[in-house]
PDB file of C-alpha atoms in Angstrom:
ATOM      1  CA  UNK A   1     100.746 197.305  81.533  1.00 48.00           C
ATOM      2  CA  UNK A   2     100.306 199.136  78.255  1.00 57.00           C
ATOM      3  CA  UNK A   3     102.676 202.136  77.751  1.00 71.00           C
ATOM      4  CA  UNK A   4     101.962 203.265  74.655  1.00 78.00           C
ATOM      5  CA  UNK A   5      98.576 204.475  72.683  1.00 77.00           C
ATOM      6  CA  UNK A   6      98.286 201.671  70.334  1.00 78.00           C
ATOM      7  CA  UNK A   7      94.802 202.435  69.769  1.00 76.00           C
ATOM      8  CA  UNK A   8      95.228 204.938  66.359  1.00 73.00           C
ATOM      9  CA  UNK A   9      97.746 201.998  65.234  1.00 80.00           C
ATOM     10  CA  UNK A  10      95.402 199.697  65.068  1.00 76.00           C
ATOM     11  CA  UNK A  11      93.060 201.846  63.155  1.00 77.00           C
ATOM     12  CA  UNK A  12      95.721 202.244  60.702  1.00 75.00           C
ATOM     13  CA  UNK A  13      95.552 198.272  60.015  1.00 78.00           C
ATOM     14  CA  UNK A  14      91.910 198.712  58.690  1.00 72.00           C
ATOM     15  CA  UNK A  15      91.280 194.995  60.589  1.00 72.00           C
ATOM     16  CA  UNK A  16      88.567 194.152  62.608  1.00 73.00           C
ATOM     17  CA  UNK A  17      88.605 194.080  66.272  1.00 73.00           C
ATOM     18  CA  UNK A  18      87.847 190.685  67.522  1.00 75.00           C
ATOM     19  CA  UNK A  19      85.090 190.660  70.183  1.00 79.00           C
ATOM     20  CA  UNK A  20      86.709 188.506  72.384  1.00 84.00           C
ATOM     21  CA  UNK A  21      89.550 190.351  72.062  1.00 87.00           C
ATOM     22  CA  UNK A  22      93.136 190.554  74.550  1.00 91.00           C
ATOM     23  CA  UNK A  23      95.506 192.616  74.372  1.00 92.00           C
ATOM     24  CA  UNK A  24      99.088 191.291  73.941  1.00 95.00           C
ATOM     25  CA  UNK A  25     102.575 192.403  74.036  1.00 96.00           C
ATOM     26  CA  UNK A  26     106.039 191.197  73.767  1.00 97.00           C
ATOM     27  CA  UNK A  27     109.849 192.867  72.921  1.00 97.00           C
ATOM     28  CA  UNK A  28     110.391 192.638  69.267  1.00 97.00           C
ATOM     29  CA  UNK A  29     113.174 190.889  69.703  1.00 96.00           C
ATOM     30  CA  UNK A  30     111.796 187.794  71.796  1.00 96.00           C
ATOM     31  CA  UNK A  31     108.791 187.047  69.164  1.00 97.00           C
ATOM     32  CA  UNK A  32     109.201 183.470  67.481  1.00 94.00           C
ATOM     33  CA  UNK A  33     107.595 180.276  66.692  1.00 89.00           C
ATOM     34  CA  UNK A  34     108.259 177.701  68.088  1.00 87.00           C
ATOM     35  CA  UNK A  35     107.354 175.554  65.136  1.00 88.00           C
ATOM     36  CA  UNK A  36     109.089 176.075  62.016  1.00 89.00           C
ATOM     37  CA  UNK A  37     107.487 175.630  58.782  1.00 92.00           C
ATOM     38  CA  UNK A  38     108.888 173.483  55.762  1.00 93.00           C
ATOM     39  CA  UNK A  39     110.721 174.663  52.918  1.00 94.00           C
ATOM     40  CA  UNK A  40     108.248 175.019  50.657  1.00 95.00           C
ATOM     41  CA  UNK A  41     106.451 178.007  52.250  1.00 96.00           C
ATOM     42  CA  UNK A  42     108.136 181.332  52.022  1.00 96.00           C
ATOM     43  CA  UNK A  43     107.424 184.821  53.353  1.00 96.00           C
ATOM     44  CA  UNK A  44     107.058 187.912  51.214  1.00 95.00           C
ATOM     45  CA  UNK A  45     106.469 191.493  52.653  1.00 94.00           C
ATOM     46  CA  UNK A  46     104.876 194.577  51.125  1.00 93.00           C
ATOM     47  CA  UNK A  47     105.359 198.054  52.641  1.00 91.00           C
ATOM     48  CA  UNK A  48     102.352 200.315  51.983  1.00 90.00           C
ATOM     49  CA  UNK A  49     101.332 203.834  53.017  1.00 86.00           C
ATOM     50  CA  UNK A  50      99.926 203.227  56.666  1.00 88.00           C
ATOM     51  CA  UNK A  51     101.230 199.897  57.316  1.00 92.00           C
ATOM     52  CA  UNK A  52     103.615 197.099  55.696  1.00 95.00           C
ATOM     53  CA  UNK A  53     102.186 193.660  54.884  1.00 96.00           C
ATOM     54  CA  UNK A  54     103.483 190.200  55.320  1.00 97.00           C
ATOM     55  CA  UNK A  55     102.183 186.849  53.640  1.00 96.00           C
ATOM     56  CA  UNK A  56     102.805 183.473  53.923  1.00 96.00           C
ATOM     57  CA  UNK A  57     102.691 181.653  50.710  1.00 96.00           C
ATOM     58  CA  UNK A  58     102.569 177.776  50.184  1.00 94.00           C
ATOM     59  CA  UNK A  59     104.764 177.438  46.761  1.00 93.00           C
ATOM     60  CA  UNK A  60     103.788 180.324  44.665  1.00 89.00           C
ATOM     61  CA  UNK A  61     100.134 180.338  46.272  1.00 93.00           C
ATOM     62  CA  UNK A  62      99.123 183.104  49.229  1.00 95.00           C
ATOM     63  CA  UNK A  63      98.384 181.264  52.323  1.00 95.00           C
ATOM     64  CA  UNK A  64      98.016 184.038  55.232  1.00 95.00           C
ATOM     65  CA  UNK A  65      98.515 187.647  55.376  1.00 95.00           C
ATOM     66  CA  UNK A  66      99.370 189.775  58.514  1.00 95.00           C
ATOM     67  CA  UNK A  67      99.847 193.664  59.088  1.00 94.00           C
ATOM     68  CA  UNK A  68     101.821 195.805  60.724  1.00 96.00           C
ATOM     69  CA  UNK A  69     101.792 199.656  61.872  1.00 94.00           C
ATOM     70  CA  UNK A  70     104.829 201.411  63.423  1.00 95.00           C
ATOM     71  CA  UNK A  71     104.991 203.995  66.285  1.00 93.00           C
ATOM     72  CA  UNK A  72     107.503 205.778  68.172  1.00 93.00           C
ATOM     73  CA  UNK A  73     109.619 203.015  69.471  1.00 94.00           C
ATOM     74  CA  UNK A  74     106.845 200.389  69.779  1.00 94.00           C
ATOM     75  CA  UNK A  75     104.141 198.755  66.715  1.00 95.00           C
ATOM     76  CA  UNK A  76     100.497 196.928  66.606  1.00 94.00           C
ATOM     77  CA  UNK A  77     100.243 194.058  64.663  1.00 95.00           C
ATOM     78  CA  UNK A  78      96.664 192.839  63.248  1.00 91.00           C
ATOM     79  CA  UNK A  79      95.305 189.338  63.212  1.00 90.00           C
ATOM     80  CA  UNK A  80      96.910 187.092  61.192  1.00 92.00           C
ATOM     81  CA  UNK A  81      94.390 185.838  58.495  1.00 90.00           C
ATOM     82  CA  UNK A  82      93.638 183.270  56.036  1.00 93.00           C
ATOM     83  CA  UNK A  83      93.843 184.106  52.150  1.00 93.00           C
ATOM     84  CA  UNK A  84      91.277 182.342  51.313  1.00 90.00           C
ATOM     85  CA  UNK A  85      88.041 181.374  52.938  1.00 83.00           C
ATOM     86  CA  UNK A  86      89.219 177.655  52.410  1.00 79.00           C
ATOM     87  CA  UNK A  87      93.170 178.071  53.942  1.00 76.00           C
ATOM     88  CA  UNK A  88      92.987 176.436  57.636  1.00 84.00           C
ATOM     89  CA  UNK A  89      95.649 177.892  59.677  1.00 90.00           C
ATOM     90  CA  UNK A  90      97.347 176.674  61.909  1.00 92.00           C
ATOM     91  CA  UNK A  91     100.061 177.957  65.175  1.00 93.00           C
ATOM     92  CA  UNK A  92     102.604 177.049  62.523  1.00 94.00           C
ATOM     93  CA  UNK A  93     101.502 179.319  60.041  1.00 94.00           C
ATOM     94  CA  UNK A  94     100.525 181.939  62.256  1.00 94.00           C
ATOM     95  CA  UNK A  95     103.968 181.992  64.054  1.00 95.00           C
ATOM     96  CA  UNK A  96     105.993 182.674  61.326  1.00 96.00           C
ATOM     97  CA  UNK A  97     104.206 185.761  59.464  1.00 96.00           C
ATOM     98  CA  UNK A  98     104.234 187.146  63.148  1.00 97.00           C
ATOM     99  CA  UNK A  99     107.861 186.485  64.027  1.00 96.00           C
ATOM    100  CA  UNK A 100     108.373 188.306  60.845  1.00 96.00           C
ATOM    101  CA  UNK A 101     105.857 191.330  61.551  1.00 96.00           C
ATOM    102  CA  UNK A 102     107.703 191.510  65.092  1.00 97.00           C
ATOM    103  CA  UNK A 103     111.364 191.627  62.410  1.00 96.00           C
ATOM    104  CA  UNK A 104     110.217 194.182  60.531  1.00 95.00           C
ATOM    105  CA  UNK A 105     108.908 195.924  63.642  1.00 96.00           C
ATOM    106  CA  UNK A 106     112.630 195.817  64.667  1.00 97.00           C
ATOM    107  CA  UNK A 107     113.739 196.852  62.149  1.00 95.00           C
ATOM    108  CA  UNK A 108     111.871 200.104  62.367  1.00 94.00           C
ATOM    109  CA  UNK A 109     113.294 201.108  65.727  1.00 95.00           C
ATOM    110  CA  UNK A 110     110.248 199.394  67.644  1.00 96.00           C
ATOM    111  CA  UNK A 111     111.217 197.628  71.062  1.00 96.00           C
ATOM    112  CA  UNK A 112     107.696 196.340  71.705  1.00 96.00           C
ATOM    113  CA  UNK A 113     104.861 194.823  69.816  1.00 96.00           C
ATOM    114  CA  UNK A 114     101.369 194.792  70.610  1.00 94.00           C
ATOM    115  CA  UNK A 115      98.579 192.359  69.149  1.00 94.00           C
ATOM    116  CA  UNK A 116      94.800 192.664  69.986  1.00 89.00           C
ATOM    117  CA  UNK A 117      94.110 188.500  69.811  1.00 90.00           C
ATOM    118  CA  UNK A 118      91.057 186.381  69.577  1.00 89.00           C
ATOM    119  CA  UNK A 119      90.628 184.414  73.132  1.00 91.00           C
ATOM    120  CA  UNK A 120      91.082 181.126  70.637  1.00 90.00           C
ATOM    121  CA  UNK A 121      94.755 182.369  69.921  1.00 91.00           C
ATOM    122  CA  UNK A 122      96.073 183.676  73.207  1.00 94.00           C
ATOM    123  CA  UNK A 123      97.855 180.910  74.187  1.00 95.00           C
ATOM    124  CA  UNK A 124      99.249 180.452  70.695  1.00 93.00           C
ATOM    125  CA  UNK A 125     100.706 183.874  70.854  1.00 95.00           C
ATOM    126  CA  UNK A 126     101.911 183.054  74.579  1.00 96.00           C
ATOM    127  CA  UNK A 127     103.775 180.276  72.795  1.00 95.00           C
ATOM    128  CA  UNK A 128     105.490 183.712  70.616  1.00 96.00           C
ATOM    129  CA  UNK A 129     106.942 185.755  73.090  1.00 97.00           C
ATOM    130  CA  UNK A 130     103.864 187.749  74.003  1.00 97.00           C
ATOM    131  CA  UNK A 131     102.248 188.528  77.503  1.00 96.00           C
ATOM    132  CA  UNK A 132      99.331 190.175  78.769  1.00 94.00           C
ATOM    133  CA  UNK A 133      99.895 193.914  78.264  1.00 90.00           C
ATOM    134  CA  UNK A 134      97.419 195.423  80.665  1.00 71.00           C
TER     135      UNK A 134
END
């Protein structure tokens, strides 16, 4: 069951709600992919003034892009998202700018991590950590 009011969070992360969406949560410190990428991706974070950002870049070109908000003791995390309209994601990709959301949520004193997910990604985010949260 949901503890915390993750609702303003997410309005913080200025993303779309997916229609189909389910609501998701995990400790910070069990979120991971199961699939590790190859060496020539790398992750690069930005911390901004309502929420931090983390992309996934193939070589020196963006790939995917996720958010993060923080509150007390617990964050929201937005769908993960292609760059560009022609970028197909996939788990893999996904995974890893999460698992690193869900580090820097850490980081930040959060113990939980909540993630409003399309229906189509619910069981990739099982495969993370997370469980249903309400």
């Amino acid at each position: 069951m949901s503890t915390h009011d993750w609702a303003p969070l997410w309005e913080q992360l200025e993303s779309d709600r997916p229609s189909d969406a389910a609501l998701l949560r995990a400790p910070t410190l069990e979120v991971g992919s199961p699939r590790k990428l190859p060496e020539e991706y790398a992750l690069f974070e930005a911390p901004l003034a309502d929420y931090d950002v983390v992309e996934l870049t193939l070589f020196d070109r963006p790939v995917a892009r996720g958010r993060v908000a923080y509150g007390d003791g617990f964050a929201v995390v937005a769908p993960v998202l292609p760059v560009h309209d022609d970028d197909a994601l996939g788990p893999e990709h996904i995974g890893a700018v999460v698992e690193r959301l869900a580090d820097n949520a850490h980081g930040e004193g959060a113990e939980t991590v909540y993630a409003l997910v399309a229906a189509d990604a619910v069981e990739h985010y099982r495969e993370f950590g997370f469980a249903d949260a309400d």
